[in-house]
Amino acid sequence: MMETLIDALPYFDKGYDEAGVREAAHAMVEEETKRYKPTKNYLQTLPLPDASVFETAIMKNEFERLEARQPMELLSMKRYDLPVPPSGSKNDVGAWEECVKNSQAQLMHQEVRMENLQLMMEHGCNAWKSYNEVLDKVRELAQKDYQTIKQKIQEINWQRKNLHTQAGEKLHDLEGKWVNLIGKNYEIEEAIANLEREISMKEAARGQN
């Protein structure tokens, strides 16, 4: 398992608002961006995405129509027409029978549509209510998951804050001890230098005698 080197304690460190800190940070970012290559388009080394894999046959046909600048095909209403036999078949019984069958099919289609509308008027409200209830349950589950994740994030942030605070206090204590030891070392060195000077003076005095 790799160890992570922590070089900052955001919850404990202070001094970010001091004069010159923000400018120094911006200068470091600018220096980093100057060394970053490429500077303009960092995606130019990557291949272009192939969007055609998501295109259906209908989408491809529509893109081809747009590229050819052709007008959109209008909705055909021929299936709802009730044409009569052509002028050359006015006396053809078979042609008239085909027209009658077409009229019967159109009539049946309209009757089915009316039945569907009546069913929707009778049961559509209840169906939408049931669907809305399902959506409410899905929303409640999603809301619970959101609150759970939000609570976990809050707990992680509190843990990080506690760890940063403890580490910062320990570092502060160690820094104080280090400063104290440095001071004692300086005092010892100064005392040694004084003793050495005193010894040198006494040896010089003996030499004169």
mmCIF file with all atom_site columns, C-alpha atoms in Angstrom:
data_model
loop_
_atom_site.group_PDB
_atom_site.id
_atom_site.type_symbol
_atom_site.label_atom_id
_atom_site.label_alt_id
_atom_site.label_comp_id
_atom_site.label_asym_id
_atom_site.label_entity_id
_atom_site.label_seq_id
_atom_site.pdbx_PDB_ins_code
_atom_site.Cartn_x
_atom_site.Cartn_y
_atom_site.Cartn_z
_atom_site.occupancy
_atom_site.B_iso_or_equiv
_atom_site.pdbx_formal_charge
_atom_site.auth_seq_id
_atom_site.auth_comp_id
_atom_site.auth_asym_id
_atom_site.auth_atom_id
_atom_site.pdbx_PDB_model_num
ATOM 1   C CA . MET A 1 1   ? 0.000   0.000  0.000   1.00 0.00 ? 1   MET A CA 1
ATOM 2   C CA . MET A 1 2   ? 1.460   3.342  -1.044  1.00 0.00 ? 2   MET A CA 1
ATOM 3   C CA . GLU A 1 3   ? 1.830   6.029  1.597   1.00 0.00 ? 3   GLU A CA 1
ATOM 4   C CA . THR A 1 4   ? 0.432   9.448  0.800   1.00 0.00 ? 4   THR A CA 1
ATOM 5   C CA . LEU A 1 5   ? 2.661   12.407 1.541   1.00 0.00 ? 5   LEU A CA 1
ATOM 6   C CA . ILE A 1 6   ? 0.550   15.142 3.148   1.00 0.00 ? 6   ILE A CA 1
ATOM 7   C CA . ASP A 1 7   ? 2.118   18.553 2.655   1.00 0.00 ? 7   ASP A CA 1
ATOM 8   C CA . ALA A 1 8   ? -0.861  20.685 3.736   1.00 0.00 ? 8   ALA A CA 1
ATOM 9   C CA . LEU A 1 9   ? -3.456  20.737 6.516   1.00 0.00 ? 9   LEU A CA 1
ATOM 10  C CA . PRO A 1 10  ? -6.267  22.948 5.136   1.00 0.00 ? 10  PRO A CA 1
ATOM 11  C CA . TYR A 1 11  ? -8.353  22.680 8.306   1.00 0.00 ? 11  TYR A CA 1
ATOM 12  C CA . PHE A 1 12  ? -5.440  23.762 10.489  1.00 0.00 ? 12  PHE A CA 1
ATOM 13  C CA . ASP A 1 13  ? -3.122  25.868 8.361   1.00 0.00 ? 13  ASP A CA 1
ATOM 14  C CA . LYS A 1 14  ? -3.461  29.600 8.758   1.00 0.00 ? 14  LYS A CA 1
ATOM 15  C CA . GLY A 1 15  ? -2.148  32.603 6.939   1.00 0.00 ? 15  GLY A CA 1
ATOM 16  C CA . TYR A 1 16  ? -3.939  32.165 3.613   1.00 0.00 ? 16  TYR A CA 1
ATOM 17  C CA . ASP A 1 17  ? -5.421  35.654 3.905   1.00 0.00 ? 17  ASP A CA 1
ATOM 18  C CA . GLU A 1 18  ? -2.116  37.316 4.682   1.00 0.00 ? 18  GLU A CA 1
ATOM 19  C CA . ALA A 1 19  ? -0.683  39.862 2.244   1.00 0.00 ? 19  ALA A CA 1
ATOM 20  C CA . GLY A 1 20  ? 1.166   38.316 -0.678  1.00 0.00 ? 20  GLY A CA 1
ATOM 21  C CA . VAL A 1 21  ? -0.031  34.726 -0.159  1.00 0.00 ? 21  VAL A CA 1
ATOM 22  C CA . ARG A 1 22  ? -2.685  34.839 -2.875  1.00 0.00 ? 22  ARG A CA 1
ATOM 23  C CA . GLU A 1 23  ? -0.288  36.524 -5.286  1.00 0.00 ? 23  GLU A CA 1
ATOM 24  C CA . ALA A 1 24  ? 2.357   33.877 -4.582  1.00 0.00 ? 24  ALA A CA 1
ATOM 25  C CA . ALA A 1 25  ? -0.162  31.108 -5.247  1.00 0.00 ? 25  ALA A CA 1
ATOM 26  C CA . HIS A 1 26  ? -1.192  32.712 -8.543  1.00 0.00 ? 26  HIS A CA 1
ATOM 27  C CA . ALA A 1 27  ? 2.468   33.047 -9.510  1.00 0.00 ? 27  ALA A CA 1
ATOM 28  C CA . MET A 1 28  ? 3.012   29.337 -8.842  1.00 0.00 ? 28  MET A CA 1
ATOM 29  C CA . VAL A 1 29  ? -0.018  28.449 -10.980 1.00 0.00 ? 29  VAL A CA 1
ATOM 30  C CA . GLU A 1 30  ? 1.213   30.655 -13.794 1.00 0.00 ? 30  GLU A CA 1
ATOM 31  C CA . GLU A 1 31  ? 4.647   29.050 -13.624 1.00 0.00 ? 31  GLU A CA 1
ATOM 32  C CA . GLU A 1 32  ? 3.080   25.601 -13.771 1.00 0.00 ? 32  GLU A CA 1
ATOM 33  C CA . THR A 1 33  ? 0.922   26.493 -16.779 1.00 0.00 ? 33  THR A CA 1
ATOM 34  C CA . LYS A 1 34  ? 3.998   27.751 -18.647 1.00 0.00 ? 34  LYS A CA 1
ATOM 35  C CA . ARG A 1 35  ? 5.634   24.348 -18.277 1.00 0.00 ? 35  ARG A CA 1
ATOM 36  C CA . TYR A 1 36  ? 2.451   22.478 -19.215 1.00 0.00 ? 36  TYR A CA 1
ATOM 37  C CA . LYS A 1 37  ? 2.411   21.200 -22.819 1.00 0.00 ? 37  LYS A CA 1
ATOM 38  C CA . PRO A 1 38  ? 0.334   21.631 -24.905 1.00 0.00 ? 38  PRO A CA 1
ATOM 39  C CA . THR A 1 39  ? -0.950  24.961 -23.656 1.00 0.00 ? 39  THR A CA 1
ATOM 40  C CA . LYS A 1 40  ? -3.845  25.566 -26.069 1.00 0.00 ? 40  LYS A CA 1
ATOM 41  C CA . ASN A 1 41  ? -5.603  22.292 -26.816 1.00 0.00 ? 41  ASN A CA 1
ATOM 42  C CA . TYR A 1 42  ? -4.711  19.538 -24.385 1.00 0.00 ? 42  TYR A CA 1
ATOM 43  C CA . LEU A 1 43  ? -6.962  17.093 -26.285 1.00 0.00 ? 43  LEU A CA 1
ATOM 44  C CA . GLN A 1 44  ? -5.171  17.394 -29.627 1.00 0.00 ? 44  GLN A CA 1
ATOM 45  C CA . THR A 1 45  ? -3.137  14.244 -29.004 1.00 0.00 ? 45  THR A CA 1
ATOM 46  C CA . LEU A 1 46  ? -6.291  12.185 -28.464 1.00 0.00 ? 46  LEU A CA 1
ATOM 47  C CA . PRO A 1 47  ? -8.378  10.713 -31.318 1.00 0.00 ? 47  PRO A CA 1
ATOM 48  C CA . LEU A 1 48  ? -11.687 12.345 -32.143 1.00 0.00 ? 48  LEU A CA 1
ATOM 49  C CA . PRO A 1 49  ? -14.697 10.617 -30.582 1.00 0.00 ? 49  PRO A CA 1
ATOM 50  C CA . ASP A 1 50  ? -16.775 8.479  -32.928 1.00 0.00 ? 50  ASP A CA 1
ATOM 51  C CA . ALA A 1 51  ? -20.309 9.748  -32.434 1.00 0.00 ? 51  ALA A CA 1
ATOM 52  C CA . SER A 1 52  ? -21.669 7.579  -35.243 1.00 0.00 ? 52  SER A CA 1
ATOM 53  C CA . VAL A 1 53  ? -21.862 4.566  -32.930 1.00 0.00 ? 53  VAL A CA 1
ATOM 54  C CA . PHE A 1 54  ? -24.810 6.229  -31.214 1.00 0.00 ? 54  PHE A CA 1
ATOM 55  C CA . GLU A 1 55  ? -26.673 7.021  -34.431 1.00 0.00 ? 55  GLU A CA 1
ATOM 56  C CA . THR A 1 56  ? -29.719 4.999  -35.412 1.00 0.00 ? 56  THR A CA 1
ATOM 57  C CA . ALA A 1 57  ? -30.874 4.418  -38.993 1.00 0.00 ? 57  ALA A CA 1
ATOM 58  C CA . ILE A 1 58  ? -33.495 7.153  -38.640 1.00 0.00 ? 58  ILE A CA 1
ATOM 59  C CA . MET A 1 59  ? -30.888 9.593  -37.317 1.00 0.00 ? 59  MET A CA 1
ATOM 60  C CA . LYS A 1 60  ? -28.487 8.787  -40.161 1.00 0.00 ? 60  LYS A CA 1
ATOM 61  C CA . ASN A 1 61  ? -31.213 9.344  -42.762 1.00 0.00 ? 61  ASN A CA 1
ATOM 62  C CA . GLU A 1 62  ? -32.139 12.635 -41.123 1.00 0.00 ? 62  GLU A CA 1
ATOM 63  C CA . PHE A 1 63  ? -28.510 13.799 -41.027 1.00 0.00 ? 63  PHE A CA 1
ATOM 64  C CA . GLU A 1 64  ? -28.149 12.932 -44.710 1.00 0.00 ? 64  GLU A CA 1
ATOM 65  C CA . ARG A 1 65  ? -31.311 14.921 -45.492 1.00 0.00 ? 65  ARG A CA 1
ATOM 66  C CA . LEU A 1 66  ? -29.988 17.935 -43.590 1.00 0.00 ? 66  LEU A CA 1
ATOM 67  C CA . GLU A 1 67  ? -26.613 17.680 -45.289 1.00 0.00 ? 67  GLU A CA 1
ATOM 68  C CA . ALA A 1 68  ? -28.340 17.568 -48.694 1.00 0.00 ? 68  ALA A CA 1
ATOM 69  C CA . ARG A 1 69  ? -30.502 20.567 -47.650 1.00 0.00 ? 69  ARG A CA 1
ATOM 70  C CA . GLN A 1 70  ? -33.674 18.714 -48.523 1.00 0.00 ? 70  GLN A CA 1
ATOM 71  C CA . PRO A 1 71  ? -37.027 19.727 -46.972 1.00 0.00 ? 71  PRO A CA 1
ATOM 72  C CA . MET A 1 72  ? -38.564 17.580 -44.277 1.00 0.00 ? 72  MET A CA 1
ATOM 73  C CA . GLU A 1 73  ? -41.127 15.083 -45.506 1.00 0.00 ? 73  GLU A CA 1
ATOM 74  C CA . LEU A 1 74  ? -44.589 16.152 -44.388 1.00 0.00 ? 74  LEU A CA 1
ATOM 75  C CA . LEU A 1 75  ? -46.907 13.865 -42.501 1.00 0.00 ? 75  LEU A CA 1
ATOM 76  C CA . SER A 1 76  ? -48.830 11.759 -45.000 1.00 0.00 ? 76  SER A CA 1
ATOM 77  C CA . MET A 1 77  ? -52.608 11.798 -44.560 1.00 0.00 ? 77  MET A CA 1
ATOM 78  C CA . LYS A 1 78  ? -53.345 9.441  -47.462 1.00 0.00 ? 78  LYS A CA 1
ATOM 79  C CA . ARG A 1 79  ? -54.221 6.594  -45.134 1.00 0.00 ? 79  ARG A CA 1
ATOM 80  C CA . TYR A 1 80  ? -57.194 8.624  -43.881 1.00 0.00 ? 80  TYR A CA 1
ATOM 81  C CA . ASP A 1 81  ? -58.496 9.411  -47.368 1.00 0.00 ? 81  ASP A CA 1
ATOM 82  C CA . LEU A 1 82  ? -61.521 7.646  -48.812 1.00 0.00 ? 82  LEU A CA 1
ATOM 83  C CA . PRO A 1 83  ? -60.790 7.683  -52.549 1.00 0.00 ? 83  PRO A CA 1
ATOM 84  C CA . VAL A 1 84  ? -63.322 6.606  -55.125 1.00 0.00 ? 84  VAL A CA 1
ATOM 85  C CA . PRO A 1 85  ? -62.379 4.340  -58.029 1.00 0.00 ? 85  PRO A CA 1
ATOM 86  C CA . PRO A 1 86  ? -60.592 6.107  -60.883 1.00 0.00 ? 86  PRO A CA 1
ATOM 87  C CA . SER A 1 87  ? -62.632 7.316  -63.825 1.00 0.00 ? 87  SER A CA 1
ATOM 88  C CA . GLY A 1 88  ? -61.768 4.235  -65.853 1.00 0.00 ? 88  GLY A CA 1
ATOM 89  C CA . SER A 1 89  ? -63.128 1.913  -63.148 1.00 0.00 ? 89  SER A CA 1
ATOM 90  C CA . LYS A 1 90  ? -66.430 3.601  -62.327 1.00 0.00 ? 90  LYS A CA 1
ATOM 91  C CA . ASN A 1 91  ? -68.361 0.527  -63.492 1.00 0.00 ? 91  ASN A CA 1
ATOM 92  C CA . ASP A 1 92  ? -65.936 -1.985 -61.914 1.00 0.00 ? 92  ASP A CA 1
ATOM 93  C CA . VAL A 1 93  ? -67.626 -3.763 -59.007 1.00 0.00 ? 93  VAL A CA 1
ATOM 94  C CA . GLY A 1 94  ? -64.292 -5.034 -57.661 1.00 0.00 ? 94  GLY A CA 1
ATOM 95  C CA . ALA A 1 95  ? -62.899 -1.491 -57.512 1.00 0.00 ? 95  ALA A CA 1
ATOM 96  C CA . TRP A 1 96  ? -65.927 -0.338 -55.582 1.00 0.00 ? 96  TRP A CA 1
ATOM 97  C CA . GLU A 1 97  ? -65.624 -3.311 -53.208 1.00 0.00 ? 97  GLU A CA 1
ATOM 98  C CA . GLU A 1 98  ? -62.017 -2.307 -52.492 1.00 0.00 ? 98  GLU A CA 1
ATOM 99  C CA . CYS A 1 99  ? -63.187 1.230  -51.722 1.00 0.00 ? 99  CYS A CA 1
ATOM 100 C CA . VAL A 1 100 ? -65.860 -0.113 -49.393 1.00 0.00 ? 100 VAL A CA 1
ATOM 101 C CA . LYS A 1 101 ? -63.317 -2.337 -47.592 1.00 0.00 ? 101 LYS A CA 1
ATOM 102 C CA . ASN A 1 102 ? -61.024 0.670  -47.199 1.00 0.00 ? 102 ASN A CA 1
ATOM 103 C CA . SER A 1 103 ? -63.910 2.718  -45.791 1.00 0.00 ? 103 SER A CA 1
ATOM 104 C CA . GLN A 1 104 ? -64.790 -0.085 -43.357 1.00 0.00 ? 104 GLN A CA 1
ATOM 105 C CA . ALA A 1 105 ? -61.151 -0.305 -42.220 1.00 0.00 ? 105 ALA A CA 1
ATOM 106 C CA . GLN A 1 106 ? -61.015 3.456  -41.687 1.00 0.00 ? 106 GLN A CA 1
ATOM 107 C CA . LEU A 1 107 ? -64.280 3.350  -39.769 1.00 0.00 ? 107 LEU A CA 1
ATOM 108 C CA . MET A 1 108 ? -63.037 0.509  -37.563 1.00 0.00 ? 108 MET A CA 1
ATOM 109 C CA . HIS A 1 109 ? -59.799 2.401  -36.921 1.00 0.00 ? 109 HIS A CA 1
ATOM 110 C CA . GLN A 1 110 ? -61.725 5.482  -35.804 1.00 0.00 ? 110 GLN A CA 1
ATOM 111 C CA . GLU A 1 111 ? -63.969 3.349  -33.580 1.00 0.00 ? 111 GLU A CA 1
ATOM 112 C CA . VAL A 1 112 ? -60.891 1.834  -31.919 1.00 0.00 ? 112 VAL A CA 1
ATOM 113 C CA . ARG A 1 113 ? -59.503 5.313  -31.347 1.00 0.00 ? 113 ARG A CA 1
ATOM 114 C CA . MET A 1 114 ? -62.767 6.408  -29.755 1.00 0.00 ? 114 MET A CA 1
ATOM 115 C CA . GLU A 1 115 ? -62.754 3.326  -27.499 1.00 0.00 ? 115 GLU A CA 1
ATOM 116 C CA . ASN A 1 116 ? -59.177 4.099  -26.463 1.00 0.00 ? 116 ASN A CA 1
ATOM 117 C CA . LEU A 1 117 ? -60.147 7.674  -25.664 1.00 0.00 ? 117 LEU A CA 1
ATOM 118 C CA . GLN A 1 118 ? -63.089 6.480  -23.570 1.00 0.00 ? 118 GLN A CA 1
ATOM 119 C CA . LEU A 1 119 ? -60.863 4.014  -21.705 1.00 0.00 ? 119 LEU A CA 1
ATOM 120 C CA . MET A 1 120 ? -58.350 6.771  -21.081 1.00 0.00 ? 120 MET A CA 1
ATOM 121 C CA . MET A 1 121 ? -61.081 9.069  -19.756 1.00 0.00 ? 121 MET A CA 1
ATOM 122 C CA . GLU A 1 122 ? -62.318 6.319  -17.414 1.00 0.00 ? 122 GLU A CA 1
ATOM 123 C CA . HIS A 1 123 ? -58.988 4.915  -16.217 1.00 0.00 ? 123 HIS A CA 1
ATOM 124 C CA . GLY A 1 124 ? -56.382 7.454  -17.282 1.00 0.00 ? 124 GLY A CA 1
ATOM 125 C CA . CYS A 1 125 ? -56.574 9.465  -14.045 1.00 0.00 ? 125 CYS A CA 1
ATOM 126 C CA . ASN A 1 126 ? -56.084 6.384  -11.875 1.00 0.00 ? 126 ASN A CA 1
ATOM 127 C CA . ALA A 1 127 ? -53.233 5.199  -14.086 1.00 0.00 ? 127 ALA A CA 1
ATOM 128 C CA . TRP A 1 128 ? -51.496 8.567  -13.759 1.00 0.00 ? 128 TRP A CA 1
ATOM 129 C CA . LYS A 1 129 ? -52.106 8.541  -10.000 1.00 0.00 ? 129 LYS A CA 1
ATOM 130 C CA . SER A 1 130 ? -50.500 5.111  -9.726  1.00 0.00 ? 130 SER A CA 1
ATOM 131 C CA . TYR A 1 131 ? -47.605 6.268  -11.863 1.00 0.00 ? 131 TYR A CA 1
ATOM 132 C CA . ASN A 1 132 ? -47.169 9.381  -9.730  1.00 0.00 ? 132 ASN A CA 1
ATOM 133 C CA . GLU A 1 133 ? -47.171 7.216  -6.594  1.00 0.00 ? 133 GLU A CA 1
ATOM 134 C CA . VAL A 1 134 ? -44.379 5.130  -8.075  1.00 0.00 ? 134 VAL A CA 1
ATOM 135 C CA . LEU A 1 135 ? -42.471 8.308  -8.893  1.00 0.00 ? 135 LEU A CA 1
ATOM 136 C CA . ASP A 1 136 ? -42.971 9.559  -5.331  1.00 0.00 ? 136 ASP A CA 1
ATOM 137 C CA . LYS A 1 137 ? -41.538 6.320  -3.951  1.00 0.00 ? 137 LYS A CA 1
ATOM 138 C CA . VAL A 1 138 ? -38.573 6.563  -6.306  1.00 0.00 ? 138 VAL A CA 1
ATOM 139 C CA . ARG A 1 139 ? -38.074 10.177 -5.231  1.00 0.00 ? 139 ARG A CA 1
ATOM 140 C CA . GLU A 1 140 ? -38.223 9.210  -1.552  1.00 0.00 ? 140 GLU A CA 1
ATOM 141 C CA . LEU A 1 141 ? -35.630 6.461  -2.072  1.00 0.00 ? 141 LEU A CA 1
ATOM 142 C CA . ALA A 1 142 ? -33.392 8.837  -3.997  1.00 0.00 ? 142 ALA A CA 1
ATOM 143 C CA . GLN A 1 143 ? -33.811 11.452 -1.244  1.00 0.00 ? 143 GLN A CA 1
ATOM 144 C CA . LYS A 1 144 ? -32.864 8.899  1.413   1.00 0.00 ? 144 LYS A CA 1
ATOM 145 C CA . ASP A 1 145 ? -29.794 7.864  -0.588  1.00 0.00 ? 145 ASP A CA 1
ATOM 146 C CA . TYR A 1 146 ? -28.875 11.526 -1.004  1.00 0.00 ? 146 TYR A CA 1
ATOM 147 C CA . GLN A 1 147 ? -29.181 12.184 2.727   1.00 0.00 ? 147 GLN A CA 1
ATOM 148 C CA . THR A 1 148 ? -27.145 9.059  3.504   1.00 0.00 ? 148 THR A CA 1
ATOM 149 C CA . ILE A 1 149 ? -24.374 10.087 1.124   1.00 0.00 ? 149 ILE A CA 1
ATOM 150 C CA . LYS A 1 150 ? -24.500 13.652 2.441   1.00 0.00 ? 150 LYS A CA 1
ATOM 151 C CA . GLN A 1 151 ? -24.156 12.357 6.009   1.00 0.00 ? 151 GLN A CA 1
ATOM 152 C CA . LYS A 1 152 ? -21.195 10.167 5.017   1.00 0.00 ? 152 LYS A CA 1
ATOM 153 C CA . ILE A 1 153 ? -19.528 13.131 3.333   1.00 0.00 ? 153 ILE A CA 1
ATOM 154 C CA . GLN A 1 154 ? -20.089 15.222 6.457   1.00 0.00 ? 154 GLN A CA 1
ATOM 155 C CA . GLU A 1 155 ? -18.600 12.476 8.633   1.00 0.00 ? 155 GLU A CA 1
ATOM 156 C CA . ILE A 1 156 ? -15.568 12.190 6.352   1.00 0.00 ? 156 ILE A CA 1
ATOM 157 C CA . ASN A 1 157 ? -15.085 15.957 6.485   1.00 0.00 ? 157 ASN A CA 1
ATOM 158 C CA . TRP A 1 158 ? -15.295 15.891 10.277  1.00 0.00 ? 158 TRP A CA 1
ATOM 159 C CA . GLN A 1 159 ? -12.767 13.046 10.391  1.00 0.00 ? 159 GLN A CA 1
ATOM 160 C CA . ARG A 1 160 ? -10.439 14.972 8.088   1.00 0.00 ? 160 ARG A CA 1
ATOM 161 C CA . LYS A 1 161 ? -10.846 18.081 10.225  1.00 0.00 ? 161 LYS A CA 1
ATOM 162 C CA . ASN A 1 162 ? -10.082 16.143 13.407  1.00 0.00 ? 162 ASN A CA 1
ATOM 163 C CA . LEU A 1 163 ? -7.055  14.481 11.805  1.00 0.00 ? 163 LEU A CA 1
ATOM 164 C CA . HIS A 1 164 ? -5.791  17.809 10.484  1.00 0.00 ? 164 HIS A CA 1
ATOM 165 C CA . THR A 1 165 ? -6.322  19.480 13.850  1.00 0.00 ? 165 THR A CA 1
ATOM 166 C CA . GLN A 1 166 ? -4.542  16.701 15.746  1.00 0.00 ? 166 GLN A CA 1
ATOM 167 C CA . ALA A 1 167 ? -1.674  16.613 13.264  1.00 0.00 ? 167 ALA A CA 1
ATOM 168 C CA . GLY A 1 168 ? -1.422  20.403 13.297  1.00 0.00 ? 168 GLY A CA 1
ATOM 169 C CA . GLU A 1 169 ? -1.320  20.552 17.095  1.00 0.00 ? 169 GLU A CA 1
ATOM 170 C CA . LYS A 1 170 ? 1.331   17.834 17.136  1.00 0.00 ? 170 LYS A CA 1
ATOM 171 C CA . LEU A 1 171 ? 3.384   19.675 14.529  1.00 0.00 ? 171 LEU A CA 1
ATOM 172 C CA . HIS A 1 172 ? 2.974   22.901 16.490  1.00 0.00 ? 172 HIS A CA 1
ATOM 173 C CA . ASP A 1 173 ? 4.140   21.153 19.663  1.00 0.00 ? 173 ASP A CA 1
ATOM 174 C CA . LEU A 1 174 ? 7.101   19.569 17.865  1.00 0.00 ? 174 LEU A CA 1
ATOM 175 C CA . GLU A 1 175 ? 7.986   22.920 16.317  1.00 0.00 ? 175 GLU A CA 1
ATOM 176 C CA . GLY A 1 176 ? 7.987   24.499 19.775  1.00 0.00 ? 176 GLY A CA 1
ATOM 177 C CA . LYS A 1 177 ? 10.238  21.752 21.094  1.00 0.00 ? 177 LYS A CA 1
ATOM 178 C CA . TRP A 1 178 ? 12.524  22.176 18.075  1.00 0.00 ? 178 TRP A CA 1
ATOM 179 C CA . VAL A 1 179 ? 12.736  25.927 18.666  1.00 0.00 ? 179 VAL A CA 1
ATOM 180 C CA . ASN A 1 180 ? 13.456  25.292 22.348  1.00 0.00 ? 180 ASN A CA 1
ATOM 181 C CA . LEU A 1 181 ? 16.217  22.800 21.504  1.00 0.00 ? 181 LEU A CA 1
ATOM 182 C CA . ILE A 1 182 ? 17.699  25.179 18.943  1.00 0.00 ? 182 ILE A CA 1
ATOM 183 C CA . GLY A 1 183 ? 17.726  27.869 21.621  1.00 0.00 ? 183 GLY A CA 1
ATOM 184 C CA . LYS A 1 184 ? 19.418  25.550 24.104  1.00 0.00 ? 184 LYS A CA 1
ATOM 185 C CA . ASN A 1 185 ? 21.982  24.530 21.491  1.00 0.00 ? 185 ASN A CA 1
ATOM 186 C CA . TYR A 1 186 ? 22.693  28.188 20.852  1.00 0.00 ? 186 TYR A CA 1
ATOM 187 C CA . GLU A 1 187 ? 23.089  28.816 24.590  1.00 0.00 ? 187 GLU A CA 1
ATOM 188 C CA . ILE A 1 188 ? 25.423  25.815 24.881  1.00 0.00 ? 188 ILE A CA 1
ATOM 189 C CA . GLU A 1 189 ? 27.478  26.970 21.908  1.00 0.00 ? 189 GLU A CA 1
ATOM 190 C CA . GLU A 1 190 ? 27.656  30.463 23.355  1.00 0.00 ? 190 GLU A CA 1
ATOM 191 C CA . ALA A 1 191 ? 28.746  29.080 26.745  1.00 0.00 ? 191 ALA A CA 1
ATOM 192 C CA . ILE A 1 192 ? 31.396  26.921 25.065  1.00 0.00 ? 192 ILE A CA 1
ATOM 193 C CA . ALA A 1 193 ? 32.666  29.918 23.118  1.00 0.00 ? 193 ALA A CA 1
ATOM 194 C CA . ASN A 1 194 ? 32.854  31.952 26.348  1.00 0.00 ? 194 ASN A CA 1
ATOM 195 C CA . LEU A 1 195 ? 34.740  29.147 28.089  1.00 0.00 ? 195 LEU A CA 1
ATOM 196 C CA . GLU A 1 196 ? 37.115  28.831 25.172  1.00 0.00 ? 196 GLU A CA 1
ATOM 197 C CA . ARG A 1 197 ? 37.785  32.573 25.258  1.00 0.00 ? 197 ARG A CA 1
ATOM 198 C CA . GLU A 1 198 ? 38.251  32.437 29.021  1.00 0.00 ? 198 GLU A CA 1
ATOM 199 C CA . ILE A 1 199 ? 40.681  29.510 28.717  1.00 0.00 ? 199 ILE A CA 1
ATOM 200 C CA . SER A 1 200 ? 42.573  31.293 25.973  1.00 0.00 ? 200 SER A CA 1
ATOM 201 C CA . MET A 1 201 ? 42.849  34.422 28.096  1.00 0.00 ? 201 MET A CA 1
ATOM 202 C CA . LYS A 1 202 ? 44.131  32.452 31.105  1.00 0.00 ? 202 LYS A CA 1
ATOM 203 C CA . GLU A 1 203 ? 46.681  30.572 29.008  1.00 0.00 ? 203 GLU A CA 1
ATOM 204 C CA . ALA A 1 204 ? 47.829  33.871 27.500  1.00 0.00 ? 204 ALA A CA 1
ATOM 205 C CA . ALA A 1 205 ? 48.192  35.348 31.009  1.00 0.00 ? 205 ALA A CA 1
ATOM 206 C CA . ARG A 1 206 ? 50.270  32.333 32.145  1.00 0.00 ? 206 ARG A CA 1
ATOM 207 C CA . GLY A 1 207 ? 52.511  32.700 29.132  1.00 0.00 ? 207 GLY A CA 1
ATOM 208 C CA . GLN A 1 208 ? 53.249  36.300 30.001  1.00 0.00 ? 208 GLN A CA 1
ATOM 209 C CA . ASN A 1 209 ? 54.177  35.338 33.568  1.00 0.00 ? 209 ASN A CA 1
#
